[in-house]
Structure formats: C-alpha cells, structure tokens
Coordinates of C-alpha atoms in Angstrom, one line a residue:
Chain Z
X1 CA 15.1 -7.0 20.8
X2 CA 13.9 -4.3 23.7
X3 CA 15.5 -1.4 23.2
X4 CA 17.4 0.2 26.1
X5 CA 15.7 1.2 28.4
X6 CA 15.8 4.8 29.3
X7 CA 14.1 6.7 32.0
X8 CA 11.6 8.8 30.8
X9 CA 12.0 12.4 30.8
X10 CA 9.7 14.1 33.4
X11 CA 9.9 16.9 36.1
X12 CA 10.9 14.6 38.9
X13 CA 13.5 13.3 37.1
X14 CA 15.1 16.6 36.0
X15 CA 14.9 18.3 39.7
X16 CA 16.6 15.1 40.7
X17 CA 19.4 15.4 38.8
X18 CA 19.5 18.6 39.3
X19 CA 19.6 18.6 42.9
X20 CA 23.1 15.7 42.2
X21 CA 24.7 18.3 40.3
X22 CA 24.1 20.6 43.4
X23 CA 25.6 17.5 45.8
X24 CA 28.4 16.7 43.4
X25 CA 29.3 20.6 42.2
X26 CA 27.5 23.2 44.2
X27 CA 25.2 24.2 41.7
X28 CA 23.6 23.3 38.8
X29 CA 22.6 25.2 35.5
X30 CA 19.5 24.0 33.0
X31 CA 22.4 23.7 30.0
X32 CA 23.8 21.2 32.7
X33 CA 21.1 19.6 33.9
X34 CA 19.8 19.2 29.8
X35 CA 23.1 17.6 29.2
X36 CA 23.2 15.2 32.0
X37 CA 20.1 13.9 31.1
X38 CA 21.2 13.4 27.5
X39 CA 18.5 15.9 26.0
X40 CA 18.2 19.5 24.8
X41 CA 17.5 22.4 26.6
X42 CA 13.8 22.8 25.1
X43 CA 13.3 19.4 25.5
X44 CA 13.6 19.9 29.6
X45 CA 11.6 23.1 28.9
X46 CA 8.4 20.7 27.9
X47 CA 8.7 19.5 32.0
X48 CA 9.4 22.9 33.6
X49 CA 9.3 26.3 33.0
X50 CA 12.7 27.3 34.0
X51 CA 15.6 27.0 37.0
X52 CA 13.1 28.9 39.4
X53 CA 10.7 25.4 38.8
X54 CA 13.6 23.2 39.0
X55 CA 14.7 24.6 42.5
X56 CA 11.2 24.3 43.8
X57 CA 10.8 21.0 42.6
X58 CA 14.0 19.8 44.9
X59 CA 12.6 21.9 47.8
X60 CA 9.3 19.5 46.8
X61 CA 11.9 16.3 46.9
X62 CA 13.3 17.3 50.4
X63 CA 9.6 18.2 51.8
X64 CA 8.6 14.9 51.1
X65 CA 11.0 13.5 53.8
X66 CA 9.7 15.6 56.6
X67 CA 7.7 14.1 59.2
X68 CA 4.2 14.3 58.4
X69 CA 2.1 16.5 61.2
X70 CA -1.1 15.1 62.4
X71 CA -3.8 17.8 63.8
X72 CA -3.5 15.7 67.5
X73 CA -0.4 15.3 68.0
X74 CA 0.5 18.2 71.4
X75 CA 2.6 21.1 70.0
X76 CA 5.9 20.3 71.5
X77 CA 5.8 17.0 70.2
X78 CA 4.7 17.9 66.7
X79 CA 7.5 20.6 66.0
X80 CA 10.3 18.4 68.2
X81 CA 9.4 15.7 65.0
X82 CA 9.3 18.1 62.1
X83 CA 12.4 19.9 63.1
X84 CA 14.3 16.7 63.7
X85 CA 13.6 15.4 60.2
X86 CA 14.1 19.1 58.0
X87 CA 17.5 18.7 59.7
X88 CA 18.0 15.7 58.4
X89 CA 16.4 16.1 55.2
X90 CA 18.8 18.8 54.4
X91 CA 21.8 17.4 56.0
X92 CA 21.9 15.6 53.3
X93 CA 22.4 17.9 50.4
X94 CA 23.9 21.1 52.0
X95 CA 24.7 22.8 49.0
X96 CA 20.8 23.0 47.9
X97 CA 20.3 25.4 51.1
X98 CA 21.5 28.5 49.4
X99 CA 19.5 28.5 46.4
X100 CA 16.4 27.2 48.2
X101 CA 16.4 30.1 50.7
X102 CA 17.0 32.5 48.6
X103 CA 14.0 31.7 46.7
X104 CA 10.1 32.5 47.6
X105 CA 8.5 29.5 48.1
X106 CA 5.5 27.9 45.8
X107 CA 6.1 24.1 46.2
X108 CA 2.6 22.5 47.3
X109 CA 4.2 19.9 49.3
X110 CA 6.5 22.7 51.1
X111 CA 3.5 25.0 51.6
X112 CA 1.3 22.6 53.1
X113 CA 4.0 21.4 55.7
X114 CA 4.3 24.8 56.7
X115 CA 0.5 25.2 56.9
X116 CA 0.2 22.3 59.1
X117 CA 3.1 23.4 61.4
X118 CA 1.0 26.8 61.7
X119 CA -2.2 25.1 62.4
X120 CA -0.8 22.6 65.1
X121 CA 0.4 26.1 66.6
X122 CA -3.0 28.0 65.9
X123 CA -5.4 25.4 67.6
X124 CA -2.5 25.8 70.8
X125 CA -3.3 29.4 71.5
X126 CA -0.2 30.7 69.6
X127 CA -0.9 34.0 67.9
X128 CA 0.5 35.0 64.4
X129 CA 3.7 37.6 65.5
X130 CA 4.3 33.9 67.7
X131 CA 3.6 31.8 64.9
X132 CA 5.8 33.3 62.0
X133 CA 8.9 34.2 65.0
X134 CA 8.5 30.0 65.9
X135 CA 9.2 29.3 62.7
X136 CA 11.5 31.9 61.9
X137 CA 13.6 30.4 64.5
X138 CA 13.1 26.9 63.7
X139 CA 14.2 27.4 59.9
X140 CA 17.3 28.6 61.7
X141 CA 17.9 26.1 63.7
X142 CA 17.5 23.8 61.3
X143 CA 19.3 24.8 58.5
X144 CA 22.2 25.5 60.5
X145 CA 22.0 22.5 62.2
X146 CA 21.9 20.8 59.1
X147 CA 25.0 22.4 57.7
X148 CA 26.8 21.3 60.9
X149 CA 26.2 17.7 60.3
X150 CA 27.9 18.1 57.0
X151 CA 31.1 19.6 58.9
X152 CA 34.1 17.4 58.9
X153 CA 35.1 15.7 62.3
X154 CA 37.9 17.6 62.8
X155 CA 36.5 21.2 62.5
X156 CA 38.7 23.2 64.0
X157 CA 42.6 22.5 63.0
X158 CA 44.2 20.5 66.0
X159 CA 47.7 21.7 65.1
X160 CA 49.4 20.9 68.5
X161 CA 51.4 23.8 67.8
X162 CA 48.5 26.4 68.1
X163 CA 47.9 26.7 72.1
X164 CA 44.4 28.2 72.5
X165 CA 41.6 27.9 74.9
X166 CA 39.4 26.8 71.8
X167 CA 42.4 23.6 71.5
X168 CA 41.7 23.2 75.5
X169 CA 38.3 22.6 75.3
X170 CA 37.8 20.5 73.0
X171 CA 41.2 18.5 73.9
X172 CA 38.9 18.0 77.1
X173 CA 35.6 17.6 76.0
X174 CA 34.0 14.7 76.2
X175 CA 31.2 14.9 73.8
X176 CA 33.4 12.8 71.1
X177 CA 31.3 12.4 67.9
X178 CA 27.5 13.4 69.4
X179 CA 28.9 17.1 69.6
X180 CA 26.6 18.2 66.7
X181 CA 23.4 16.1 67.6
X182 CA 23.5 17.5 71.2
X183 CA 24.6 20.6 69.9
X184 CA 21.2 20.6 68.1
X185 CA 19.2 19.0 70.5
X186 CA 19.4 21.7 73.0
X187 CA 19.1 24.3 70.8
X188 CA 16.3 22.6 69.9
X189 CA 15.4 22.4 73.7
X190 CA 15.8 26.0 74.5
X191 CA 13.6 26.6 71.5
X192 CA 10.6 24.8 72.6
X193 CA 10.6 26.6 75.8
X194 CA 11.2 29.7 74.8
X195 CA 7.8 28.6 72.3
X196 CA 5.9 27.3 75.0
X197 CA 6.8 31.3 77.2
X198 CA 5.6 33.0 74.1
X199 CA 2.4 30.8 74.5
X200 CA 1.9 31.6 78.2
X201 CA 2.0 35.2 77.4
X202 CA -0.1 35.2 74.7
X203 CA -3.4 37.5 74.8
X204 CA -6.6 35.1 76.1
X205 CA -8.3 34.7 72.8
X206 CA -11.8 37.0 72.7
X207 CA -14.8 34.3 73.2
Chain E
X1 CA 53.8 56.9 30.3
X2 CA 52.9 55.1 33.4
X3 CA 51.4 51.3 32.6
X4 CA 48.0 50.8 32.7
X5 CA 47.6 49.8 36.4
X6 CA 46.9 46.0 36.8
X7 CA 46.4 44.9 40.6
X8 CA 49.1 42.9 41.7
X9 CA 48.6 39.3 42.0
X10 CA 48.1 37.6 45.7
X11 CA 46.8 35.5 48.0
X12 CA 44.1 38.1 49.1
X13 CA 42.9 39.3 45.4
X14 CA 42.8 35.5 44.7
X15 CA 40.4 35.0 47.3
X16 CA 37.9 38.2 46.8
X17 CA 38.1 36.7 43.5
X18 CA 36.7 33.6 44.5
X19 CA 34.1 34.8 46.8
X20 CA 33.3 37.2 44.1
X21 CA 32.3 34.0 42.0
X22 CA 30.7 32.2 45.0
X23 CA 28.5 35.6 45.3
X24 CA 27.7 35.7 41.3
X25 CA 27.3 31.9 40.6
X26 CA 27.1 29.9 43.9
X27 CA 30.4 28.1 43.3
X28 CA 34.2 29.0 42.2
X29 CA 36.8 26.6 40.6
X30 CA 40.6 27.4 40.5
X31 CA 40.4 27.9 36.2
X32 CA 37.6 30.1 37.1
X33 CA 39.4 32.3 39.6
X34 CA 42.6 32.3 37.4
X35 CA 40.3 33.1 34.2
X36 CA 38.7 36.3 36.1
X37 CA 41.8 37.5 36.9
X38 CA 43.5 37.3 33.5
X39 CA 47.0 34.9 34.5
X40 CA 47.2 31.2 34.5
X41 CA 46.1 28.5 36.8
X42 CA 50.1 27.8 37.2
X43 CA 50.5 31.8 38.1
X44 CA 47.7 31.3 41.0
X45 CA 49.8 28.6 42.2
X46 CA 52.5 30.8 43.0
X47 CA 50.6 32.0 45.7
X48 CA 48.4 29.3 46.9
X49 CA 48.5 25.9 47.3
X50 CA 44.7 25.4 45.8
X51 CA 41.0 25.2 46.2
X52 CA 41.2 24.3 49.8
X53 CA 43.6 27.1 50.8
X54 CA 41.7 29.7 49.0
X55 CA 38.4 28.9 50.7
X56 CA 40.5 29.3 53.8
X57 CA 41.6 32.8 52.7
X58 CA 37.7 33.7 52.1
X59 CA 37.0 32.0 55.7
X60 CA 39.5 35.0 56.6
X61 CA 38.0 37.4 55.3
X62 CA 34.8 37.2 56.7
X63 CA 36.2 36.7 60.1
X64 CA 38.1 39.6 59.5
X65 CA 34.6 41.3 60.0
X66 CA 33.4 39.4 63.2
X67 CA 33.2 42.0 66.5
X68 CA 37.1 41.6 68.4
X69 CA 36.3 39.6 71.3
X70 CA 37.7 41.7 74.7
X71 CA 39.0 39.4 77.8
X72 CA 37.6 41.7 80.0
X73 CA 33.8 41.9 78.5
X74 CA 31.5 39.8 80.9
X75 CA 30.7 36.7 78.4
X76 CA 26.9 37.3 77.4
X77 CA 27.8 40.4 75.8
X78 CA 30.9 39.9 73.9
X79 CA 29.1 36.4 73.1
X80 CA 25.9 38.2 71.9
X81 CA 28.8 41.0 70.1
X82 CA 30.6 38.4 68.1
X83 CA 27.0 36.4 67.3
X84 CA 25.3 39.7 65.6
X85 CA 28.8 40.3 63.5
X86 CA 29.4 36.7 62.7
X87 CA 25.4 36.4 61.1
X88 CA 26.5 39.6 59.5
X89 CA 29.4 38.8 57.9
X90 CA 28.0 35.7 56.6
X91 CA 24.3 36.8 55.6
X92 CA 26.4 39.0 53.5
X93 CA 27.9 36.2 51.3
X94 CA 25.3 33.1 51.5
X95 CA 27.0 30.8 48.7
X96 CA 30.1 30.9 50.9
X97 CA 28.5 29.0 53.5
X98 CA 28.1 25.3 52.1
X99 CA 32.1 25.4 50.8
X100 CA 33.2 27.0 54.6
X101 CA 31.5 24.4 56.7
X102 CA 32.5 21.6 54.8
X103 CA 36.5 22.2 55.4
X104 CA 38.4 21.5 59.0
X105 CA 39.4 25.7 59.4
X106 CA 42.9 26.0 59.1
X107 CA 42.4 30.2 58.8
X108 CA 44.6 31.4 61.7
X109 CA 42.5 34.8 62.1
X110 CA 39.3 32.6 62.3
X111 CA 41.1 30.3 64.8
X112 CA 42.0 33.3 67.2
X113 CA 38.5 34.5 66.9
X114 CA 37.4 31.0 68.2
X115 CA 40.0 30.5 70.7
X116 CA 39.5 34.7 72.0
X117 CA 35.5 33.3 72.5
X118 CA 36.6 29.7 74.2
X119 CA 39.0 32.3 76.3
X120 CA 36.0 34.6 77.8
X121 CA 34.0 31.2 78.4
X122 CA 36.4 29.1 80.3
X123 CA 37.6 31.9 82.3
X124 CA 34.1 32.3 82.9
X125 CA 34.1 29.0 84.5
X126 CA 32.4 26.7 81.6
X127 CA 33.9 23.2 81.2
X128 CA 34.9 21.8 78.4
X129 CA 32.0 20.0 76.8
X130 CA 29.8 23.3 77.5
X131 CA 32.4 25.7 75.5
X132 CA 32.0 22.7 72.9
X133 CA 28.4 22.9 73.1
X134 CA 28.0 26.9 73.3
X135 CA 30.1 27.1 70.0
X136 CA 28.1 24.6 68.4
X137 CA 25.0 26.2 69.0
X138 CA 26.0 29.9 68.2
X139 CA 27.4 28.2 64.9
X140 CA 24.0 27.0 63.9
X141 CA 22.2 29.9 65.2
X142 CA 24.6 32.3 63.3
X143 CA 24.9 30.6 59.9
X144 CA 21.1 29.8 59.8
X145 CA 20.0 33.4 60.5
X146 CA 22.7 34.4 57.9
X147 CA 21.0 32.6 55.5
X148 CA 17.6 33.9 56.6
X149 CA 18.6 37.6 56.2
X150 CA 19.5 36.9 52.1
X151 CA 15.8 35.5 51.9
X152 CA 13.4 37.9 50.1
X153 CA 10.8 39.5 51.7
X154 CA 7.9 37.0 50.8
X155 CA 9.6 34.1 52.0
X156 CA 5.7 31.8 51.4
X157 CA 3.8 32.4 48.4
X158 CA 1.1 34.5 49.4
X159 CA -1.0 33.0 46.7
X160 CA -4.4 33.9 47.9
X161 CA -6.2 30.7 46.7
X162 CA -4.0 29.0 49.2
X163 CA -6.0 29.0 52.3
X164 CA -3.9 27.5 55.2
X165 CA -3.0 28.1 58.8
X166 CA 0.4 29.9 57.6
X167 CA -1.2 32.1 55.3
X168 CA -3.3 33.5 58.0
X169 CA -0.8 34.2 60.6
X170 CA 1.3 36.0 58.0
X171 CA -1.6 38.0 56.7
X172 CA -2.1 39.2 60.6
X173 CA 1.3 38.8 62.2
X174 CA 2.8 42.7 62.8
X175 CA 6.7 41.6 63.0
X176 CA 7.0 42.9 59.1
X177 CA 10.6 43.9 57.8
X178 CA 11.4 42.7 61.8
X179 CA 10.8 39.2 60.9
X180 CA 14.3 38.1 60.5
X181 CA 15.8 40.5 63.2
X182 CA 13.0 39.7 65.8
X183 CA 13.6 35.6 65.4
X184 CA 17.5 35.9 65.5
X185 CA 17.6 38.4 68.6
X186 CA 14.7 35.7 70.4
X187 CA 17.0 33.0 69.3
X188 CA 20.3 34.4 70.5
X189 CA 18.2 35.7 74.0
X190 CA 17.0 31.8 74.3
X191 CA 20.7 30.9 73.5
X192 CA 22.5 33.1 76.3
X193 CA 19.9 32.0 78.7
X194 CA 20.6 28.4 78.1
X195 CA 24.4 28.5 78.5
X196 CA 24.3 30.8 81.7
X197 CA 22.2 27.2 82.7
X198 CA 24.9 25.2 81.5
X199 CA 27.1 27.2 83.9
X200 CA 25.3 27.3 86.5
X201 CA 25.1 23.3 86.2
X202 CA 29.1 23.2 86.1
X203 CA 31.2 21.3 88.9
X204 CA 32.7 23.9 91.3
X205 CA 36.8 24.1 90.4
X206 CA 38.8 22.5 92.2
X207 CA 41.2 25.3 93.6

C-alpha cells in the first residue's frame, strides 16, 4: 500500500505557506509556518536560513507573475505592462506589502525584473537620477494601487445621516465599480508623461 | 499612600494599544490588546464593540495627524497640505496600512477630513466622478509613498557581482537620502497637474 502522499518539504513550499498565513492572518512567524507544514523548526531551517529568506522567497513568488520585459518592446509600452501586472500581482496578497518593503531586496527573480525595467529605460536616453525617480514612483503607484483593489466596495460609510460633500460626490458619480482601475490608470497616465518630460529634458548623451 | 497609577481603561488606550502591536508585530488580535493591557477581553468590551471598531479608532488616530483642510485655501495647496501629512502619518505606522484599507471607514474624524477635501474640490468646480477619481489617486499615491518612506536605505542589493542596468543607475544617480522625497513630491506635482486637467475638461455649471 503507497503511503500518503506528502509534499515534500522544500523552500518553495515553505514561502508559500508562509505567504497563506500572511493572506489568512497578516503575518506569519517560522514556529508558524514549521507547524503548518507539520515539521520542526530546524527541519524548515535545512530549506532556508531564516524569516529574512522566507520573505524573499514570497517577493520571488510574486516576481514571477510580472510581465516579462523584452529589450524591444518602446518604453511606454514596456513599463505600462509591468506596472499593470505588479498591481495585480500584489493585489492579491496585500498583507505581504509591509514586510516585503520593509526589507532590502536580494531575490534573483525580483532583481532581474528591476534590471530589465532599468535597461528598457537606459537604451531610451533616461539617465540614472530619472531611472531610480521612474521607479520610485512606479513602486508607488503600484503598491497603492494594489492596496486599493483590496478595499471593500463601500469604502467610505454611506450613512445617509452623515451629509458631506465626500457623500455628494460619490452619491453622483458615475464611475460605479471601475473607480479603482481608472483610478489607477490615470495615475498610471500621468506617470508615463511625466517619464517621457524627464526624458525630453535629459542631457544629450556625450558621443 | 496614593495607588500605584494604572491608566484608565478606554476606547483611545485600547487603540494605541493595538497599533502599538501592529507597529511591533504586524498584526493585533482583541486577546492580544486585552493581554497588553493587563484586564480581560470581556473588560475591553465595555468600551468597544471589537476588532473592527478598534481599527477604526486607529484610522482616527492617524487622521488625527492629517493637515486641517481650510475652505478658503485655493485647492492645489490644501490638496498638496493634506497629501504630505496623510503619507506622513501613515509612513509612520506601515503595518497599519493592510488592516485600514481593508474596512469601509466608519471613523467620523477621518470622514470629515474626506468630506473637508471633497468640499474645496467641488466648490472648485470638479464633478462628481473627478472628486471620485482625485481621492482615488491621492489614496494610492499617499499610502504607497508611506510605505516607501519605512523602506531602508538600500532598498536593491547592491551585490556587486550583480551587473544589471539598475545597479548602474543607482551606483551614479545623485537623488541619495532624496530618493523617496524627490519621487513622492514628482508624483504629487504629476498628480495636481492632472486633476487641474480634469477640471479644466469639466461641463460648465449650469447656473
């Protein structure tokens, strides 16, 4: 008779259960994680070296579900793609955000999106005070945006007995449930042309 | 002999309580709060109603902090006031962020703040969907850059062996300890501009 099966311990698996104890709780210990899984602490220590690995190996898991950037592809187009799918990527578990920004980054996967990002800008003209300010300002937009589709669809309390101009507006507005995608879309708009004035202004590159 | 003094029990030491805890541990549970504060979960009943309320009382508290918004400041400066306090008050307790966006606000001070900002818009002459739209967007931009401000100082490995596009630009960009300062002000410019669009685009009133 097989015995049950029973996933094999490995680093994946541990930063993915870590990452559903973030989703389910808001954060996630290694006792936790150990437990969850069914092993001991020092087993999981075999896999990775502590919660610092863990949270890079979820930053790893989300990285993988950015779009890919190819060298060609014109800059707007590129960063309109990869900032679409980071939003999404960590709509999805908005309670990982805090611990992953609050950490230096050494994921490979996560290191070599950025690099590509920066090289699609590079080969454009952008400069590096450009560079690191477009993605300062992506990473922002993103993350928040991301948070935002998390929101519940009432955000703000609609007690009728509360008469504000906030109540007004949105007792008016039209924008119904695509209020946070074209929230972020034109955020995402004014971004890429406020990228593409930093480009125009940019010093003409010595021959 | 006076009693040793013990902070009265309410609603407000519950909820530094709790934030405490988000700050420390990245979440907070009722037992938790009651357990820090040395009564029983049944005693922290007494003065509110549970989890949901007392992540409305920390909603409160930060908002408590946000920049008053005048009636009679022209609307891209007491927009670009209450933007620079609300990333403040918020890059100042990260953790808090996930647990605030995920629940409709019910915090009355918060819902003035919102309302006060909806007021200086409309009055301004922007419709419905674009106060919608401007909130939307300063939410994302704020809460994002809040985040941002918590992140340490080498946000990329600078592992030399990593050659890359992104390494490069850091190693030459000049921004520094501006980084995160330079990208929200840029973001927030590249915000006001696009709303003063949006209100240009608006329908004349009908007197």
């Amino acid at each position: 008779m097989p015995r049950p099966s029973q996933p094999i311990l490995s680093r994946e698996l541990i930063c993915r259960t870590a990452l559903n104890l973030l989703d389910r709780t808001g954060r996630f210990t290694v006792p936790e994680v150990a437990q969850k899984l069914g092993v001991s602490v020092s087993s999981l220590y075999h896999h990775v070296a502590g919660r610092a690995q863990i949270v890079e190996g979820i930053r790893g898991l989300l990285a993988g579900r950015f779009a890919p950037i190819a060298g060609d592809t014109p800059w707007p187009e590129a960063v309109a793609a990869w900032a679409r799918s980071y939003r999404d990527a960590f709509a999805a578990h908005p309670a990982a955000i805090p611990p992953l920004v609050a950490q230096t980054i050494t994921d490979p996967v996560t290191l070599r999106q950025y690099g590509a990002l920066a090289g699609v800008l590079a080969r454009s003209g952008f400069g590096p005070d450009s560079i690191v300010l477009a993605i300062t300002m992506l990473d922002n937009l993103c993350l928040g945006a991301a948070l935002d589709v998390g929101a519940p669809s009432v955000i703000w309390d609609d007690n009728p007995a509360i008469d504000s101009p906030m109540q007004t507006a949105l007792g008016r507005a039209t924008l119904g449930a695509d209020r946070a995608e074209r929230g972020f879309e034109l955020g995402l708009a004014l971004t890429l042309r406020g990228l593409a004035e930093l480009l125009a202004d940019q010093p003409a590159e010595v021959g």
